[in-house]
Amino acid sequence: DESVESGVPEEEEEEEVTDLSNSDVCTKYQEASKIVNTALEGLVSQCLPGAKIIDLCQFGTAVIDAQASKLYQKKVKGVSIEKGVAFPVCVSVNDVVCNHSPLSSEELEPLKAGDVVKIDLGCHIDGYISVAAHTLIVPPGPDSPPPKSDAAEMGDVAVAAYNAMLVAADAIRAGAKNSDVTAAVERVANAYGVSPISTVRM
């Protein structure tokens, strides 16, 4: 008779848990969020009259890369953990809604007092992504002309967007539909006499 070697089958590699029940996943999201907030704070502070959009984008990218490079430097199973920019740093001015990340060869007007600036950016740690966006109005500099006549209206839009964000965040919960969040945003917009931007996909 042929002798058959018996043995215990090799254990299959345990599938990695990639949701928030894994504390390591939570930590990666948190670290990515900290980096995004640091970059965003720096960008907001530099949105002053005369600032160049390309310089702002490059600054934000440099902050994300520098901060991310300090984390998770050890290889896991011989593989380096990828980290850094997850979404290009974008600075969109006035009638440009979002996602404007210019080439270095583009010649654009520098920021001026009263410009409405939208910043969006993202960072990831091992593929776990944090993104943020912020809208601001460029403050006047020492040599800036008087504020535009529509400054009050621009302020209303900014406040409406902020309150819509709070209401939308509250509406995002288990069992809610996308339409519930959209309806909540529309109610805030109507209260301020402004209109939400439609057909914008992030």
Tab-separated table of C-alpha atoms in Angstrom:
chain	number	residue	atom	x	y	z
A	1	ASP	CA	0.000	0.000	0.000
A	2	GLU	CA	1.078	3.518	-0.765
A	3	SER	CA	1.729	5.388	2.369
A	4	VAL	CA	-0.060	8.694	2.446
A	5	GLU	CA	1.460	11.458	4.456
A	6	SER	CA	-1.175	13.043	6.587
A	7	GLY	CA	-0.958	16.525	7.949
A	8	VAL	CA	-2.916	19.601	8.892
A	9	PRO	CA	-3.723	21.807	5.915
A	10	GLU	CA	-1.903	25.103	5.888
A	11	GLU	CA	-3.976	27.815	7.460
A	12	GLU	CA	-5.329	30.295	5.023
A	13	GLU	CA	-4.067	33.753	5.665
A	14	GLU	CA	-6.581	35.653	7.756
A	15	GLU	CA	-8.394	38.291	5.750
A	16	GLU	CA	-7.475	41.808	6.802
A	17	VAL	CA	-10.234	43.849	8.403
A	18	THR	CA	-10.401	47.186	6.585
A	19	ASP	CA	-13.347	48.871	8.302
A	20	LEU	CA	-13.519	51.003	11.430
A	21	SER	CA	-13.681	47.972	13.694
A	22	ASN	CA	-9.912	47.752	13.105
A	23	SER	CA	-8.145	50.230	15.411
A	24	ASP	CA	-5.204	50.502	13.001
A	25	VAL	CA	-7.571	51.617	10.242
A	26	CYS	CA	-9.042	54.265	12.567
A	27	THR	CA	-5.559	55.512	13.386
A	28	LYS	CA	-4.654	55.850	9.702
A	29	TYR	CA	-7.800	57.868	9.028
A	30	GLN	CA	-7.066	60.068	12.044
A	31	GLU	CA	-3.462	60.687	11.036
A	32	ALA	CA	-4.497	61.533	7.475
A	33	SER	CA	-7.092	63.951	8.879
A	34	LYS	CA	-4.505	65.681	11.059
A	35	ILE	CA	-2.266	66.208	8.046
A	36	VAL	CA	-5.137	67.577	5.957
A	37	ASN	CA	-6.105	70.011	8.706
A	38	THR	CA	-2.503	71.189	9.102
A	39	ALA	CA	-2.178	71.831	5.365
A	40	LEU	CA	-5.576	73.531	5.218
A	41	GLU	CA	-4.772	75.867	8.102
A	42	GLY	CA	-1.532	76.866	6.404
A	43	LEU	CA	-3.285	77.498	3.101
A	44	VAL	CA	-6.009	79.621	4.674
A	45	SER	CA	-3.414	81.794	6.406
A	46	GLN	CA	-1.665	82.419	3.069
A	47	CYS	CA	-4.751	83.406	1.076
A	48	LEU	CA	-3.900	87.097	1.081
A	49	PRO	CA	-3.854	89.770	-1.635
A	50	GLY	CA	-1.001	89.071	-4.050
A	51	ALA	CA	-0.742	85.343	-3.329
A	52	LYS	CA	-0.278	83.165	-6.423
A	53	ILE	CA	-2.550	80.167	-6.875
A	54	ILE	CA	0.251	77.875	-8.067
A	55	ASP	CA	2.319	78.761	-4.990
A	56	LEU	CA	-0.599	77.911	-2.717
A	57	CYS	CA	-1.153	74.544	-4.402
A	58	GLN	CA	2.527	73.681	-4.217
A	59	PHE	CA	2.659	74.721	-0.557
A	60	GLY	CA	-0.269	72.469	0.338
A	61	THR	CA	1.260	69.534	-1.510
A	62	ALA	CA	4.609	70.043	0.223
A	63	VAL	CA	2.983	70.090	3.665
A	64	ILE	CA	1.069	66.869	2.993
A	65	ASP	CA	4.119	65.057	1.631
A	66	ALA	CA	6.393	66.259	4.446
A	67	GLN	CA	3.978	65.343	7.228
A	68	ALA	CA	3.044	61.975	5.720
A	69	SER	CA	6.693	61.001	5.243
A	70	LYS	CA	7.175	61.053	9.025
A	71	LEU	CA	4.591	58.311	9.595
A	72	TYR	CA	4.686	54.537	9.095
A	73	GLN	CA	8.295	54.498	7.981
A	74	LYS	CA	8.802	50.787	8.699
A	75	LYS	CA	7.997	48.277	5.991
A	76	VAL	CA	5.202	45.757	6.558
A	77	LYS	CA	6.069	42.291	5.216
A	78	GLY	CA	8.828	43.925	3.212
A	79	VAL	CA	6.520	46.471	1.600
A	80	SER	CA	6.540	50.210	2.253
A	81	ILE	CA	3.224	51.754	3.239
A	82	GLU	CA	2.104	54.248	0.619
A	83	LYS	CA	1.027	57.657	1.874
A	84	GLY	CA	0.775	61.259	0.791
A	85	VAL	CA	-1.480	63.281	-1.495
A	86	ALA	CA	-4.772	61.527	-2.213
A	87	PHE	CA	-6.446	64.405	-4.030
A	88	PRO	CA	-4.609	67.295	-5.709
A	89	VAL	CA	-4.503	70.516	-3.737
A	90	CYS	CA	-6.976	72.769	-5.534
A	91	VAL	CA	-7.510	76.503	-5.187
A	92	SER	CA	-10.546	77.715	-7.131
A	93	VAL	CA	-11.338	81.422	-7.304
A	94	ASN	CA	-14.687	83.181	-7.737
A	95	ASP	CA	-16.705	81.603	-10.574
A	96	VAL	CA	-14.504	78.471	-10.660
A	97	VAL	CA	-16.442	76.026	-8.489
A	98	CYS	CA	-13.781	73.500	-7.532
A	99	ASN	CA	-10.998	71.133	-8.640
A	100	HIS	CA	-8.711	73.844	-10.025
A	101	SER	CA	-5.109	72.737	-9.695
A	102	PRO	CA	-3.147	74.727	-12.279
A	103	LEU	CA	-0.011	73.748	-14.130
A	104	SER	CA	3.129	75.670	-13.243
A	105	SER	CA	3.167	77.031	-16.804
A	106	GLU	CA	-0.244	78.696	-16.433
A	107	GLU	CA	-0.277	82.426	-15.822
A	108	LEU	CA	-3.082	83.387	-13.478
A	109	GLU	CA	-3.948	86.598	-11.696
A	110	PRO	CA	-2.841	86.670	-8.063
A	111	LEU	CA	-5.483	86.786	-5.357
A	112	LYS	CA	-7.019	90.125	-4.506
A	113	ALA	CA	-9.162	91.359	-1.637
A	114	GLY	CA	-12.754	90.185	-1.927
A	115	ASP	CA	-11.999	87.088	-4.012
A	116	VAL	CA	-13.996	84.025	-3.015
A	117	VAL	CA	-11.540	81.149	-2.684
A	118	LYS	CA	-12.445	77.460	-2.461
A	119	ILE	CA	-9.729	75.127	-1.209
A	120	ASP	CA	-9.975	71.348	-1.442
A	121	LEU	CA	-7.306	68.758	-0.721
A	122	GLY	CA	-6.815	65.188	0.461
A	123	CYS	CA	-4.288	62.908	2.126
A	124	HIS	CA	-4.120	59.147	2.497
A	125	ILE	CA	-2.266	56.738	4.727
A	126	ASP	CA	-2.140	53.245	3.232
A	127	GLY	CA	-5.127	54.072	1.043
A	128	TYR	CA	-7.296	55.397	3.876
A	129	ILE	CA	-8.303	58.842	2.681
A	130	SER	CA	-9.224	62.082	4.400
A	131	VAL	CA	-10.389	65.067	2.354
A	132	ALA	CA	-11.391	68.583	3.316
A	133	ALA	CA	-12.706	71.716	1.669
A	134	HIS	CA	-12.977	75.294	2.842
A	135	THR	CA	-14.369	78.512	1.399
A	136	LEU	CA	-13.051	81.926	2.365
A	137	ILE	CA	-13.107	85.526	1.234
A	138	VAL	CA	-9.663	87.079	0.790
A	139	PRO	CA	-9.304	89.817	3.426
A	140	PRO	CA	-8.201	93.320	2.464
A	141	GLY	CA	-4.533	94.193	2.570
A	142	PRO	CA	-3.043	97.562	3.550
A	143	ASP	CA	-3.224	98.788	-0.052
A	144	SER	CA	-6.489	97.087	-1.026
A	145	PRO	CA	-9.329	99.095	-2.596
A	146	PRO	CA	-12.652	99.430	-0.719
A	147	PRO	CA	-14.749	96.227	-0.473
A	148	LYS	CA	-16.986	95.337	-3.402
A	149	SER	CA	-20.616	96.395	-3.188
A	150	ASP	CA	-21.666	92.740	-3.217
A	151	ALA	CA	-19.513	91.828	-0.203
A	152	ALA	CA	-22.614	91.302	1.952
A	153	GLU	CA	-24.082	88.870	-0.563
A	154	MET	CA	-20.804	86.941	-0.706
A	155	GLY	CA	-20.853	86.746	3.064
A	156	ASP	CA	-24.377	85.308	2.967
A	157	VAL	CA	-23.243	82.617	0.543
A	158	ALA	CA	-20.299	81.683	2.766
A	159	VAL	CA	-22.474	81.493	5.892
A	160	ALA	CA	-25.102	79.493	4.012
A	161	ALA	CA	-22.464	77.010	2.847
A	162	TYR	CA	-21.148	76.611	6.394
A	163	ASN	CA	-24.590	76.014	7.888
A	164	ALA	CA	-25.492	73.668	5.040
A	165	MET	CA	-22.392	71.646	5.870
A	166	LEU	CA	-23.488	71.342	9.509
A	167	VAL	CA	-27.007	70.303	8.536
A	168	ALA	CA	-25.718	67.835	5.939
A	169	ALA	CA	-23.331	66.271	8.449
A	170	ASP	CA	-26.221	65.817	10.887
A	171	ALA	CA	-28.329	64.200	8.156
A	172	ILE	CA	-25.671	61.599	7.337
A	173	ARG	CA	-26.591	58.638	9.483
A	174	ALA	CA	-27.309	54.939	9.147
A	175	GLY	CA	-30.380	54.362	6.998
A	176	ALA	CA	-30.422	57.856	5.493
A	177	LYS	CA	-30.592	58.338	1.731
A	178	ASN	CA	-28.514	60.683	-0.403
A	179	SER	CA	-31.745	62.502	-1.233
A	180	ASP	CA	-32.276	63.230	2.483
A	181	VAL	CA	-28.924	65.017	2.640
A	182	THR	CA	-29.622	66.919	-0.578
A	183	ALA	CA	-33.018	68.037	0.699
A	184	ALA	CA	-31.460	69.278	3.944
A	185	VAL	CA	-28.911	71.353	2.018
A	186	GLU	CA	-31.632	72.809	-0.204
A	187	ARG	CA	-33.650	73.911	2.834
A	188	VAL	CA	-30.673	75.864	4.171
A	189	ALA	CA	-30.011	77.416	0.757
A	190	ASN	CA	-33.634	78.533	0.454
A	191	ALA	CA	-33.500	80.112	3.910
A	192	TYR	CA	-30.573	82.287	2.792
A	193	GLY	CA	-31.955	83.011	-0.664
A	194	VAL	CA	-29.095	81.247	-2.428
A	195	SER	CA	-28.884	78.192	-4.684
A	196	PRO	CA	-26.867	75.001	-4.167
A	197	ILE	CA	-24.575	74.103	-7.057
A	198	SER	CA	-25.904	71.087	-8.919
A	199	THR	CA	-24.246	68.332	-10.981
A	200	VAL	CA	-20.901	68.721	-9.219
A	201	ARG	CA	-19.264	65.372	-8.513
A	202	MET	CA	-16.336	65.115	-6.140
